[in-house]
Coordinates of C-alpha atoms in Angstrom, one line a residue:
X1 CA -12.9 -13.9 -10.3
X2 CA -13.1 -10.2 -9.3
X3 CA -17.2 -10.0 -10.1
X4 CA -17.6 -13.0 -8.4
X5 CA -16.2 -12.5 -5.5
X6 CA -18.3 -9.5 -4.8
X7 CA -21.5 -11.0 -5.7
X8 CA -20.5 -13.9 -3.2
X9 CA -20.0 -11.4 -0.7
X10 CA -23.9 -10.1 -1.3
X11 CA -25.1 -13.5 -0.9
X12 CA -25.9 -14.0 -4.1
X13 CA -25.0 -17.0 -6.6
X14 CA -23.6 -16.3 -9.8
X15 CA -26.7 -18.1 -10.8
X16 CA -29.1 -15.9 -8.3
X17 CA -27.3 -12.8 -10.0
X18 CA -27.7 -13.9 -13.6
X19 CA -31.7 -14.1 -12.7
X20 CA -31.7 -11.0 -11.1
X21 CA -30.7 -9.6 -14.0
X22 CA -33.1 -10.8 -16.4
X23 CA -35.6 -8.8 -14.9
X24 CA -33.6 -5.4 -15.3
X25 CA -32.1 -3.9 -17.8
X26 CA -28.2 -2.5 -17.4
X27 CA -27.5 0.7 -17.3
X28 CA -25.3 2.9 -20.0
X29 CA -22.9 3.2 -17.6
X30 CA -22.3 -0.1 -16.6
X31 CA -19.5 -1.8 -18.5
X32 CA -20.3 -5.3 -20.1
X33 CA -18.2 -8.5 -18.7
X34 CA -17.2 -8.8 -22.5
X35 CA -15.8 -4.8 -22.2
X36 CA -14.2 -5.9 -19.2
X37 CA -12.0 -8.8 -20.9
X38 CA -11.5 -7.2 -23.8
X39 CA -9.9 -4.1 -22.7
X40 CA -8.5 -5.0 -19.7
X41 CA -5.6 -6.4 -18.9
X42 CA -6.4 -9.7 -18.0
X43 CA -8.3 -11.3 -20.5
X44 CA -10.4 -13.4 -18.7
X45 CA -14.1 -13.2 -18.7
X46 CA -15.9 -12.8 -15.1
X47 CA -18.5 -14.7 -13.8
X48 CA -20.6 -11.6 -13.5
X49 CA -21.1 -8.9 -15.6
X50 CA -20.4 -5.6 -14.2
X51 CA -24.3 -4.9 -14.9
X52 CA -25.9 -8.2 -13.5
X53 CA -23.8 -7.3 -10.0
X54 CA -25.6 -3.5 -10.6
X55 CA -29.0 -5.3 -11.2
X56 CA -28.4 -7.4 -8.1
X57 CA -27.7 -4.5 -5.8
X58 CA -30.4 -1.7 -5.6
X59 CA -28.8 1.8 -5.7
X60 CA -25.7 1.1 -7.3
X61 CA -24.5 2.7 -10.7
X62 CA -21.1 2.5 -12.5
X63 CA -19.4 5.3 -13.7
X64 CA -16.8 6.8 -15.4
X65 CA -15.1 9.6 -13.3
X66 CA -12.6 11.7 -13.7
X67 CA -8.9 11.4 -12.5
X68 CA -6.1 13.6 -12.3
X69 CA -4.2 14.3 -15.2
X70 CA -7.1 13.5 -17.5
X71 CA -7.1 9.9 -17.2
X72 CA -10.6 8.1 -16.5
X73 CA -10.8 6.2 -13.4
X74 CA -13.4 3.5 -13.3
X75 CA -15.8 3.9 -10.3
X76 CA -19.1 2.9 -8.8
X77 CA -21.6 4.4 -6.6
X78 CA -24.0 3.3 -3.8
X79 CA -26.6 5.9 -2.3
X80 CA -29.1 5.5 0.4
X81 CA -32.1 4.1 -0.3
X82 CA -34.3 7.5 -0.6
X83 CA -31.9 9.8 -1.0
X84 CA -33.7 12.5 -2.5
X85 CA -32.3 15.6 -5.0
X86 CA -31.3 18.4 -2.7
X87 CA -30.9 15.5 0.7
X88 CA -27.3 15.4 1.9
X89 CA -25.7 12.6 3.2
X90 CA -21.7 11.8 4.2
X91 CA -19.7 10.5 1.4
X92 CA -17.0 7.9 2.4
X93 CA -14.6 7.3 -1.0
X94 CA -13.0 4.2 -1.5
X95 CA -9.7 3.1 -3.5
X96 CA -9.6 -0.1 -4.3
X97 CA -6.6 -2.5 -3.3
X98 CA -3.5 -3.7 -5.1
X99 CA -4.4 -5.7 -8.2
X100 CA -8.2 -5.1 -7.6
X101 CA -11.0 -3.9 -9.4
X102 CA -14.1 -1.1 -7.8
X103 CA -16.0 -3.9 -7.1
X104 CA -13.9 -5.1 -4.2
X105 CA -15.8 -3.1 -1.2
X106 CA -19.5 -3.7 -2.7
X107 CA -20.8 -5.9 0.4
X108 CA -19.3 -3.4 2.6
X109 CA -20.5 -0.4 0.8
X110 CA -23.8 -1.6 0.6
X111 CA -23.7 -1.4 4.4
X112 CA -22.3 2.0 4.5
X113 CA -24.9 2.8 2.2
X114 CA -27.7 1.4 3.8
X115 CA -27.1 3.2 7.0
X116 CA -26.9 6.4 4.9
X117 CA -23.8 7.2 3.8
X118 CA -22.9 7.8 -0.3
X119 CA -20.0 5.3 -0.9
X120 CA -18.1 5.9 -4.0
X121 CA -15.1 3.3 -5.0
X122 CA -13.2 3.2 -7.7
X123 CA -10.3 0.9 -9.1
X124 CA -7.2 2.5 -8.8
X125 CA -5.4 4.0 -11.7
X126 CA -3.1 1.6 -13.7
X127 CA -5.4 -1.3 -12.7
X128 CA -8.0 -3.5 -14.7
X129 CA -9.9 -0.9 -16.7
X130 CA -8.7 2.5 -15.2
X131 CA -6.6 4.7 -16.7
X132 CA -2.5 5.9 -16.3
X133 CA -0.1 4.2 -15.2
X134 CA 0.6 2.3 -11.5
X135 CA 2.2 4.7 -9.5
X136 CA 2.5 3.0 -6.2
X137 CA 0.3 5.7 -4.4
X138 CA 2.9 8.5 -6.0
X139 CA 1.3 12.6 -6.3
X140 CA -1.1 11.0 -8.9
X141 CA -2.8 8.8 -7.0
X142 CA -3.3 11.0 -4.1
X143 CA -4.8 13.9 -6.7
X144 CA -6.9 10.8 -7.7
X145 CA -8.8 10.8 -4.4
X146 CA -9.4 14.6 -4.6
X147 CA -10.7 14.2 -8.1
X148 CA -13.1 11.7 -7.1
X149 CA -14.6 13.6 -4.4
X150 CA -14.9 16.6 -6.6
X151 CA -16.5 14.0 -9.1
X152 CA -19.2 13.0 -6.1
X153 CA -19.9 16.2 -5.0
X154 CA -21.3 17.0 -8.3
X155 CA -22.8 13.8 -9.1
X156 CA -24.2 12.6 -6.0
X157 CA -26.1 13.8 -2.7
X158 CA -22.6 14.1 -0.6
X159 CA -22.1 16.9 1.8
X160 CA -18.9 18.7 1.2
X161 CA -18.7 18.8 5.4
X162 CA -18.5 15.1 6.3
X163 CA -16.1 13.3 4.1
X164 CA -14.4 10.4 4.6
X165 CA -11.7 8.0 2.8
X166 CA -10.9 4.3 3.5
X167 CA -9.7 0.9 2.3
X168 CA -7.7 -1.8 2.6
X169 CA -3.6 -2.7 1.5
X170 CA -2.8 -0.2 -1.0
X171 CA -6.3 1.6 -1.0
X172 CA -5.3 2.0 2.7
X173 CA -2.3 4.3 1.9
X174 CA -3.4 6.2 -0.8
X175 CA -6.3 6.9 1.6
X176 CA -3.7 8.5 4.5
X177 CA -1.2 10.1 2.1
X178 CA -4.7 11.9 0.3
X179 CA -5.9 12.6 4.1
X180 CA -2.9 14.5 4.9
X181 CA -2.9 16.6 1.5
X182 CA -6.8 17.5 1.2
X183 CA -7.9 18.6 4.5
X184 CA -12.0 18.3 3.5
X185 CA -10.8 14.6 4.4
X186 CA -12.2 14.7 8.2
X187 CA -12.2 10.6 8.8
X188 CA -10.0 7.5 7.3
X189 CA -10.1 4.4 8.1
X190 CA -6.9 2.4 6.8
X191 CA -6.7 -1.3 7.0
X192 CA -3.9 -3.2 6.4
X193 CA -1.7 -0.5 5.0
X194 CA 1.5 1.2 5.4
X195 CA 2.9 3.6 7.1
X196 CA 6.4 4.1 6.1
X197 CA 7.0 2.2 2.9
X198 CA 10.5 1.8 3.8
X199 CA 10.4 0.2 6.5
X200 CA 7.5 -2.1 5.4
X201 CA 9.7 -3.8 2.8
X202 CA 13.5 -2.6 3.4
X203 CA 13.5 -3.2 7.3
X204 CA 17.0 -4.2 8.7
X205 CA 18.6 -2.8 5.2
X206 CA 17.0 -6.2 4.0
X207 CA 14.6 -6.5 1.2
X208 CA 11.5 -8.1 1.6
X209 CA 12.0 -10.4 -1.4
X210 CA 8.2 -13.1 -1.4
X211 CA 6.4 -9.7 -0.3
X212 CA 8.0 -7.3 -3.3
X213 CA 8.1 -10.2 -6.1
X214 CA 4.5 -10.8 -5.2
X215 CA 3.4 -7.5 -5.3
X216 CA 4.6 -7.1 -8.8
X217 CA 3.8 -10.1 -10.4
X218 CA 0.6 -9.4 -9.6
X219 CA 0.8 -5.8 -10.7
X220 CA 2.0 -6.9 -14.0
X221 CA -1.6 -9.3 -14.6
X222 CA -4.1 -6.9 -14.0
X223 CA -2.3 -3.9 -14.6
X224 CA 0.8 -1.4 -16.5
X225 CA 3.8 -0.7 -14.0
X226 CA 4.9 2.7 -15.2
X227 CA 8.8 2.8 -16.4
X228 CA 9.6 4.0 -13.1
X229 CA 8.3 1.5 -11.2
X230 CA 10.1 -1.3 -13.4
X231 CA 13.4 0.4 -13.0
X232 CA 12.9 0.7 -8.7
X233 CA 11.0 -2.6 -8.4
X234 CA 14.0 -4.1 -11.0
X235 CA 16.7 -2.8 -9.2
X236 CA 15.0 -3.6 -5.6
X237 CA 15.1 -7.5 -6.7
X238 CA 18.5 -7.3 -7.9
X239 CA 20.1 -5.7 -4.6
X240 CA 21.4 -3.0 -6.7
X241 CA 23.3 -1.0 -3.6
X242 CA 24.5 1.6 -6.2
X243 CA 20.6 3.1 -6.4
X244 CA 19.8 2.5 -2.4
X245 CA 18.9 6.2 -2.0
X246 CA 17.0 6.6 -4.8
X247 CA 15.1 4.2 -4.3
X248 CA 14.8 5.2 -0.3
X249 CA 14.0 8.5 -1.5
X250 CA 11.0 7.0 -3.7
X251 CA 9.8 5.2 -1.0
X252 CA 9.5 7.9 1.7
X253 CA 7.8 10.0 -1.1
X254 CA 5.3 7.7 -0.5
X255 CA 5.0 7.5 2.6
X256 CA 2.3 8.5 5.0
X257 CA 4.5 8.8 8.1
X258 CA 6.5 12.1 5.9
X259 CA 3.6 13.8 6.3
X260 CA 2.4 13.6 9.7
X261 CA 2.6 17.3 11.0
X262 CA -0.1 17.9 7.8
X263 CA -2.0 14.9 8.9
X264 CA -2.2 16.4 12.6
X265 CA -2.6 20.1 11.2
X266 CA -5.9 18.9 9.3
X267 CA -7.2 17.3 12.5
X268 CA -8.1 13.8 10.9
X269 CA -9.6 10.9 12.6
X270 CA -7.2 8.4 12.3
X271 CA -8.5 4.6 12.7
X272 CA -5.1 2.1 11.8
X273 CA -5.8 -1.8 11.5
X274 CA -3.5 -4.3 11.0
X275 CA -2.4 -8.4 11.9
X276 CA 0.7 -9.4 13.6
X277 CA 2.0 -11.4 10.9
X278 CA 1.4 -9.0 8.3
X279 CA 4.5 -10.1 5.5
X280 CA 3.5 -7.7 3.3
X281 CA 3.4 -4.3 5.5
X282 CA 4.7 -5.6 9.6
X283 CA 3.1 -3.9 11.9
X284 CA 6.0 -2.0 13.9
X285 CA 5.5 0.9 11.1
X286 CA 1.7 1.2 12.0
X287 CA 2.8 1.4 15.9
X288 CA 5.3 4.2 15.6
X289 CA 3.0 5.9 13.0
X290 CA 0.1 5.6 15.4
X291 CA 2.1 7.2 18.2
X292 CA 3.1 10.7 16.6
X293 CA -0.8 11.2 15.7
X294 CA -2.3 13.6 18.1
X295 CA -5.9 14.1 16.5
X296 CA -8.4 11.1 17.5
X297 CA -6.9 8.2 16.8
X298 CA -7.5 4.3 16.8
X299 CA -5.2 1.7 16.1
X300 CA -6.5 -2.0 16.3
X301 CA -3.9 -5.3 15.8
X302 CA -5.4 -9.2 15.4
X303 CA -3.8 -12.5 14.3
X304 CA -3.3 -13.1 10.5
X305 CA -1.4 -12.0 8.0
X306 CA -1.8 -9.3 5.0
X307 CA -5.6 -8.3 4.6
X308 CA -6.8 -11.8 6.6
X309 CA -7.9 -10.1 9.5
X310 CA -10.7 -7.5 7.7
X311 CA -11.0 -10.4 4.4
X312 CA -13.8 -12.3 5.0
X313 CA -16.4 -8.7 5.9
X314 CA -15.5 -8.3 1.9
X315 CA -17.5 -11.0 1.5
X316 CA -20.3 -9.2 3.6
X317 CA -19.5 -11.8 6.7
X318 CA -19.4 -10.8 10.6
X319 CA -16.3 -9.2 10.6
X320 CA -15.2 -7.1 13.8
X321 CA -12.9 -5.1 11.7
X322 CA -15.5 -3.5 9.4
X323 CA -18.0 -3.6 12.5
X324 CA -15.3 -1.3 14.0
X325 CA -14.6 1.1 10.8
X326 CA -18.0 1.9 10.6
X327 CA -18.6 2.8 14.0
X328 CA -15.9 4.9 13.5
X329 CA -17.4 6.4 10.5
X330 CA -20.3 7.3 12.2
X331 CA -18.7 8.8 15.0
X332 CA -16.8 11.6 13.0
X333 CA -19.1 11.8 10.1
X334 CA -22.5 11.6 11.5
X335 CA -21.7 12.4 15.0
X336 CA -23.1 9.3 17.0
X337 CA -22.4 8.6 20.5
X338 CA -21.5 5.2 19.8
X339 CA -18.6 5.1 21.9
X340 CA -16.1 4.5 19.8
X341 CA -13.9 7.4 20.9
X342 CA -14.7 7.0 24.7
X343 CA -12.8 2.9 24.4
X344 CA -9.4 2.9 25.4
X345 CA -8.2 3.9 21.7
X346 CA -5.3 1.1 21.3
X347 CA -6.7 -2.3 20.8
X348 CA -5.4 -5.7 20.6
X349 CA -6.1 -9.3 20.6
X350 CA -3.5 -12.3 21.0
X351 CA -2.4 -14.9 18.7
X352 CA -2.9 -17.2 21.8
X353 CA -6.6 -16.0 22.8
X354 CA -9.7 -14.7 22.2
X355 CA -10.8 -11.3 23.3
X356 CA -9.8 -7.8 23.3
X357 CA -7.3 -6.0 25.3
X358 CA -7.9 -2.2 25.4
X359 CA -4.8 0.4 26.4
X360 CA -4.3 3.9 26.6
X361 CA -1.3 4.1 24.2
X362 CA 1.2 2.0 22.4
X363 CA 3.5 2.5 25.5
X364 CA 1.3 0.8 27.5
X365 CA 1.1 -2.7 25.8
X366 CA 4.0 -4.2 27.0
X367 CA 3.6 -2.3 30.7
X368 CA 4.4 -4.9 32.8
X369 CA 7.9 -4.6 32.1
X370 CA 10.3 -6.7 30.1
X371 CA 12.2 -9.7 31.0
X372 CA 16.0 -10.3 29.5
X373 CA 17.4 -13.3 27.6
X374 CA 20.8 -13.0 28.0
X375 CA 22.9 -14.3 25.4
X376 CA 26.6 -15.1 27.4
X377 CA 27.3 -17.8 25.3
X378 CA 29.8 -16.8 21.7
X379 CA 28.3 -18.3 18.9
X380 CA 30.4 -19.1 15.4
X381 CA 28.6 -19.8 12.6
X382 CA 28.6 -20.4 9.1
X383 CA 26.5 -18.7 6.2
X384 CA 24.6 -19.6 3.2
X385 CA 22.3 -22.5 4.9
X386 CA 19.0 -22.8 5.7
X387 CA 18.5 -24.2 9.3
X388 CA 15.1 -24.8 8.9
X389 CA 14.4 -21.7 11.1
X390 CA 12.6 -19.2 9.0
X391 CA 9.5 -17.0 9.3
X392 CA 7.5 -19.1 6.6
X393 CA 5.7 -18.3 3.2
X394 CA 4.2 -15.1 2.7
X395 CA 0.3 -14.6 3.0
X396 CA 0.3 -17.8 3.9
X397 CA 2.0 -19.2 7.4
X398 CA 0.7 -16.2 9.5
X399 CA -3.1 -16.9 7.8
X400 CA -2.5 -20.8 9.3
X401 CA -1.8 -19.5 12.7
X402 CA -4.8 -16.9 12.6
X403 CA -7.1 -19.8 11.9
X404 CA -5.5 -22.9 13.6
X405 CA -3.0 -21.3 15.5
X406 CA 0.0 -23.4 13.9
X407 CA 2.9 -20.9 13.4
X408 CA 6.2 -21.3 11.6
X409 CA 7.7 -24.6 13.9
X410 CA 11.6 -25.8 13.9
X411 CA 13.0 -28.5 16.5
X412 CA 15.4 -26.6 17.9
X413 CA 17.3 -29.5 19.2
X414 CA 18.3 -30.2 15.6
X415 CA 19.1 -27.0 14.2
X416 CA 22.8 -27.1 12.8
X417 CA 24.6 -25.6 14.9
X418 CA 27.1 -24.8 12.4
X419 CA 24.9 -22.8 11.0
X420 CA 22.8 -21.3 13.3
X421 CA 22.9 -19.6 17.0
X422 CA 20.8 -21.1 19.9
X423 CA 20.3 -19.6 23.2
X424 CA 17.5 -21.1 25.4
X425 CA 15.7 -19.7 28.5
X426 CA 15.4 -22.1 31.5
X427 CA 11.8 -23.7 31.8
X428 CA 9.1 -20.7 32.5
X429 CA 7.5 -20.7 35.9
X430 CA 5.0 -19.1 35.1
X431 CA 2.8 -17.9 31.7
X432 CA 4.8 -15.3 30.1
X433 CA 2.6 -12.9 28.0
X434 CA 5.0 -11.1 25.5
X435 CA 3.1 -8.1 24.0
X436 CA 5.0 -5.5 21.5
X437 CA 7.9 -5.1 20.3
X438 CA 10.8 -7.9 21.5
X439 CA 14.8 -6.4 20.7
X440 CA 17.7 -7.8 19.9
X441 CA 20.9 -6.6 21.2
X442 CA 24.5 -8.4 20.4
X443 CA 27.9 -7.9 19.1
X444 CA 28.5 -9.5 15.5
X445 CA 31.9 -10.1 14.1
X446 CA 32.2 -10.8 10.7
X447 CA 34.7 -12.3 8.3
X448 CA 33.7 -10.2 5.3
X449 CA 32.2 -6.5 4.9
X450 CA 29.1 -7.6 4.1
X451 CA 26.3 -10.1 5.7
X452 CA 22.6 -10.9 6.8
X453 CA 21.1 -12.8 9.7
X454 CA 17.7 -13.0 10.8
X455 CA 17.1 -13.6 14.7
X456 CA 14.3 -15.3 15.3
X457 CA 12.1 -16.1 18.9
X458 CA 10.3 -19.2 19.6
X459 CA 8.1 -20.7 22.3
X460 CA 9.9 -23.8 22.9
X461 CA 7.6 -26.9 24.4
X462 CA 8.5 -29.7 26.4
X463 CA 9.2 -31.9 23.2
X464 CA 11.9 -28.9 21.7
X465 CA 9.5 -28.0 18.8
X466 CA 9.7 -24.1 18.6
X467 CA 6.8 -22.2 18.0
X468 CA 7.6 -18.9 15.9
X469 CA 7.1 -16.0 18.0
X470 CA 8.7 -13.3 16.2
X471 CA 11.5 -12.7 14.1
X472 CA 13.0 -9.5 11.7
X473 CA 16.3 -9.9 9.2
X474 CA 19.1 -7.6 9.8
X475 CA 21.9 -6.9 6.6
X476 CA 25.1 -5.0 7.0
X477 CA 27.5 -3.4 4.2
X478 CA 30.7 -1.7 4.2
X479 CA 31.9 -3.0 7.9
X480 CA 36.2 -3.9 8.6
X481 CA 36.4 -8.1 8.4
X482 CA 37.5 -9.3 12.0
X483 CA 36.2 -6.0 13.5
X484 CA 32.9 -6.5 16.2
X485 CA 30.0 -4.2 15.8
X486 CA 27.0 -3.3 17.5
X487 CA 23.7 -4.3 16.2
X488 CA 20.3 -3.2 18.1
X489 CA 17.4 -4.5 16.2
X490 CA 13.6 -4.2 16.6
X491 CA 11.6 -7.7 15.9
X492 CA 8.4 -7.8 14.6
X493 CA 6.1 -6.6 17.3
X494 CA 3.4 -9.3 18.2
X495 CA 1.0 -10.8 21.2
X496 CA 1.6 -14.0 22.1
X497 CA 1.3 -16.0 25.2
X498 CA 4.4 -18.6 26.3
X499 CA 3.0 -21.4 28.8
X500 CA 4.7 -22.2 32.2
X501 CA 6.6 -24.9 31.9
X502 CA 7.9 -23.9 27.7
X503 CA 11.1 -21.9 27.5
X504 CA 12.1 -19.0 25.2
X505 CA 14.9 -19.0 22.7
X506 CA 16.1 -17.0 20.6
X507 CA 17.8 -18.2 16.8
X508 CA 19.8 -16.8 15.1
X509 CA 21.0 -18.2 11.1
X510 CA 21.5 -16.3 8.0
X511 CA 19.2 -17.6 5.4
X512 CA 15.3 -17.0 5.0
X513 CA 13.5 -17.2 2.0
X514 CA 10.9 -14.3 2.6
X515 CA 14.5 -12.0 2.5
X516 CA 17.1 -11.0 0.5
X517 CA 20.6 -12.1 1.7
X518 CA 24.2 -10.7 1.3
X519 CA 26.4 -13.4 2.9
X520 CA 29.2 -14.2 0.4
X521 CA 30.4 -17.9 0.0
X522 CA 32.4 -19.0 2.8
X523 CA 31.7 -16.0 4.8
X524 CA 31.4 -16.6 9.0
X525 CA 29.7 -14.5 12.0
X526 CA 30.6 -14.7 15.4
X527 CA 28.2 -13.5 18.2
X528 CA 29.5 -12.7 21.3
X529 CA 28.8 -10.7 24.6
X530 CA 31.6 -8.6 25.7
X531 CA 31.8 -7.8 29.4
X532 CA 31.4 -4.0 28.9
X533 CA 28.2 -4.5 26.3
X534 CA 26.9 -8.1 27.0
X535 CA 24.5 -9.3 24.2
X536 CA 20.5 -10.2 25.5
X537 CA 17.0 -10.3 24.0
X538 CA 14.6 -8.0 25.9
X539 CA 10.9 -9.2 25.3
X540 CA 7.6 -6.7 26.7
X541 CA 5.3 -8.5 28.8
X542 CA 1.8 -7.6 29.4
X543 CA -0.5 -7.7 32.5
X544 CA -1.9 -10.9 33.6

């Protein structure tokens, strides 16, 4: 499915492909589609031979390079048409995504190469045919990305001076964890990634359940977790709260945000992309990341969810996003005046609109101010129930509302209200245009020691159908029965523009199936707004 993906994404037919390569031999180095099934760990064959998508595409090669630790990482190259023994040219290296092979980036590398650049990718270790182990972007992998650029300054026409890294989801982090340890690394561009894998998946003390089951399901078909990632991802799904550090600790280990001050040291050009609904890696990590960068830096956010927004330029279609990582390529590898470092270097687009919005910082987003929900009225509710207010199926809802713009909906007239807590704004005069990060404040009692809720903020229309806004979970442990605490929590930061004449309400219940839940049978939360402390949403509103 792999192979023909990418030969879809160079216009060709599997058909066309087969044709093309009937008139060209394969090369030694490129694996056969029966190699492929028979060693790898899916055991499908591919449309498309390894060689016939090498015959199809002048300039590229297959290789075997070397890893770190000895293993054999398998890799392919694409060099400018011309390049000539003794040329030089910038050398952009590519790790390949979660669960996919090196042929992933081949419409986009082609481009890259094209315009001159040598684009080596490769699959990452523990996947499809490369060697080790998956280490989820642990010391390994990051040696990985040095190994291959020792590999491709030996094997190809890449200049040792104008290096650069890139990819998308998991290529994405090993590319900023490797930026921040080798500092020949001058330019990444990291799509769809993470920043702090902690809070990507744990945030609120909540596990992302759809996001981390998915993740290694798919691991496990076209790839071999190592032992330690069985025993972290198996005692992540069970909620094991004996091993919460240790498996903290592993996450920050690989984590790009740890390592900032080396990041910053090195001087890195740092271009961040990312959707609002991203259910895999939400983008309030990329934000905070983006802010303690002080090198050049770029950090883009569109509608979609997880890889949606940069997913159709892998299949060599207009795509902004690639558009965008190239420019910034050839900014800080080749040195063009293309403007890319003179925009204003945060940019945005709505989930309600087209077009860009361009601001100095991540400060500036929401810099028209905030506007309060209050929420005066206490609210008793019961757990264990789903209301019918959740924040939909991952990869999937948030790709709906990229391309139709239908989010997650609920009636909020029938929500139980047994079961979950409704406070409504009065009707909007005027378009509200909430841009960043909305927050939560309010005082929770509950009637055991431990407990989750998820708040959740709609665009309510004239008919009562809420349109998802935001939303973030929020789980508690260890806290006195009958005791109020304070909870202040950050929803998932988003643009999206509420009509005059719709109101804004915030919903509150205790069940979602994208997240783990603690609630115990029969256990209750109240939500109040003391006097001294009263309880509101604050939501960031952007310039009209």
């Amino acid at each position: 499915m792999a192979a023909a993906l990418a030969v879809a994404a160079l216009g060709l037919t599997p058909h066309q492909a087969r044709a093309a390569v009937q008139s060209t031999a394969p090369t030694s180095s490129a694996p056969t589609a029966r190699t492929a099934a028979s060693t790898g760990p899916a055991a499908s064959s591919p449309a498309v031979s390894y060689a016939e998508a090498a015959a199809a595409v002048p300039g590229l090669s297959f290789h075997d390079i070397p890893g770190s630790g000895g293993i054999t990482l398998k890799g392919n190259v694409l060099t400018p048409a011309g390049a000539r023994p003794g040329s030089s040219h910038p050398l952009i290296v590519l790790p390949s995504s979660w669960s996919m092979p090196q042929i992933e980036y081949l419409a986009q590398a082609k481009k890259l190469a094209d315009s001159g650049y040598v684009v080596v990718s490769y699959t990452s270790r523990g996947f499809w045919l490369s060697g080790g182990q998956i280490e989820v972007a642990g010391p390994p992998d990051v040696a990985d990305v040095s190994a291959v650029i020792d590999w491709a300054l030996a094997h190809t026409p890449a200049d040792p001076a104008r290096i650069g890294v890139g990819g998308v989801s998991y290529g994405a982090g090993i590319s900023l964890l490797a930026s921040a340890h080798d500092p020949r690394i001058k330019a990444v561009v990291a799509l769809s990634g993470w920043a702090d894998l902690v809070e990507s998946i744990y945030s609120g003390r909540t596990q992302h359940v759809q996001a981390a089951a998915l993740l290694g399901a798919t691991g496990r078909l076209t790839g071999r977790p190592g032992p330690e990632l069985n025993r972290i991802l198996g005692d992540f799904l069970a909620s094991d709260l004996a091993r919460e550090q240790e498996m903290i600790d592993w996450g920050r280990k690989r984590s790009p945000a740890e390592h900032v001050d080396r990041l910053n040291a090195n001087g890195t050009a740092v271009m961040l992309g990312n959707a609002w609904g991203d259910t895999i890696f939400p983008p309030n990590q990329y934000a905070s990341f983006f802010e303690k960068l002080t090198g050049p830096k770029r950090l883009e956010f569109r509608p979609g969810d997880h890889a949606t927004a940069e997913g159709l330029g892998l299949f060599g279609l207009p795509n902004d996003t690639w558009d965008n990582a190239r420019r910034w390529f050839d900014r800080h590898l080749r040195g063009e005046r293309n403007g890319v470092d003179t925009e204003q270097p945060v940019q945005i687009k709505s989930r309600s609109s087209s077009g860009y919005e361009g601001y100095a910082d991540w400060k500036s987003v929401g810099s028209a101010g905030t506007e309060k929900l209050a929420l005066a009225d206490t609210e008793h509710l019961f757990t264990g129930v789903n209301t019918g207010a959740d924040g939909g199926i991952v990869l999937l809802s948030s790709t709906l509302d990229q391309f139709t713009k239908i989010p997650p909906m609920a009636s909020v007239p029938l929500l139980p209200r047994a079961f979950a807590a409704v406070w409504q704004s009065d009707r909007l005069g005027s378009e509200r245009r909430v841009r960043g990060t909305a927050r939560l404040h309010t005082t929770v009692t509950p009637t055991r020691s431990d407990g989750t809720f998820v708040a959740y903020l709609y665009d309510v229309g004239p008919l009562g159908i809420g349109k998802l806004v935001t939303h973030a979970p929020h789980t508690f442990h260890g806290k006195t029965p009958g005791r109020p605490f304070g909870v202040d929590l950050d929803l998932f930061s988003t643009a999206y523009d509420v009509p005059a004449g719709h109101r804004l309400a915030l919903v509150i219940d205790t069940v979602d199936p994208l997240y783990a839940e603690y609630n115990p049978t029969g256990a209750q939360l109240t939500f109040s707004s003391p006097r001294q402390d009263p309880s509101y949403v604050s939501v960031p509103l952007g310039a009209r």
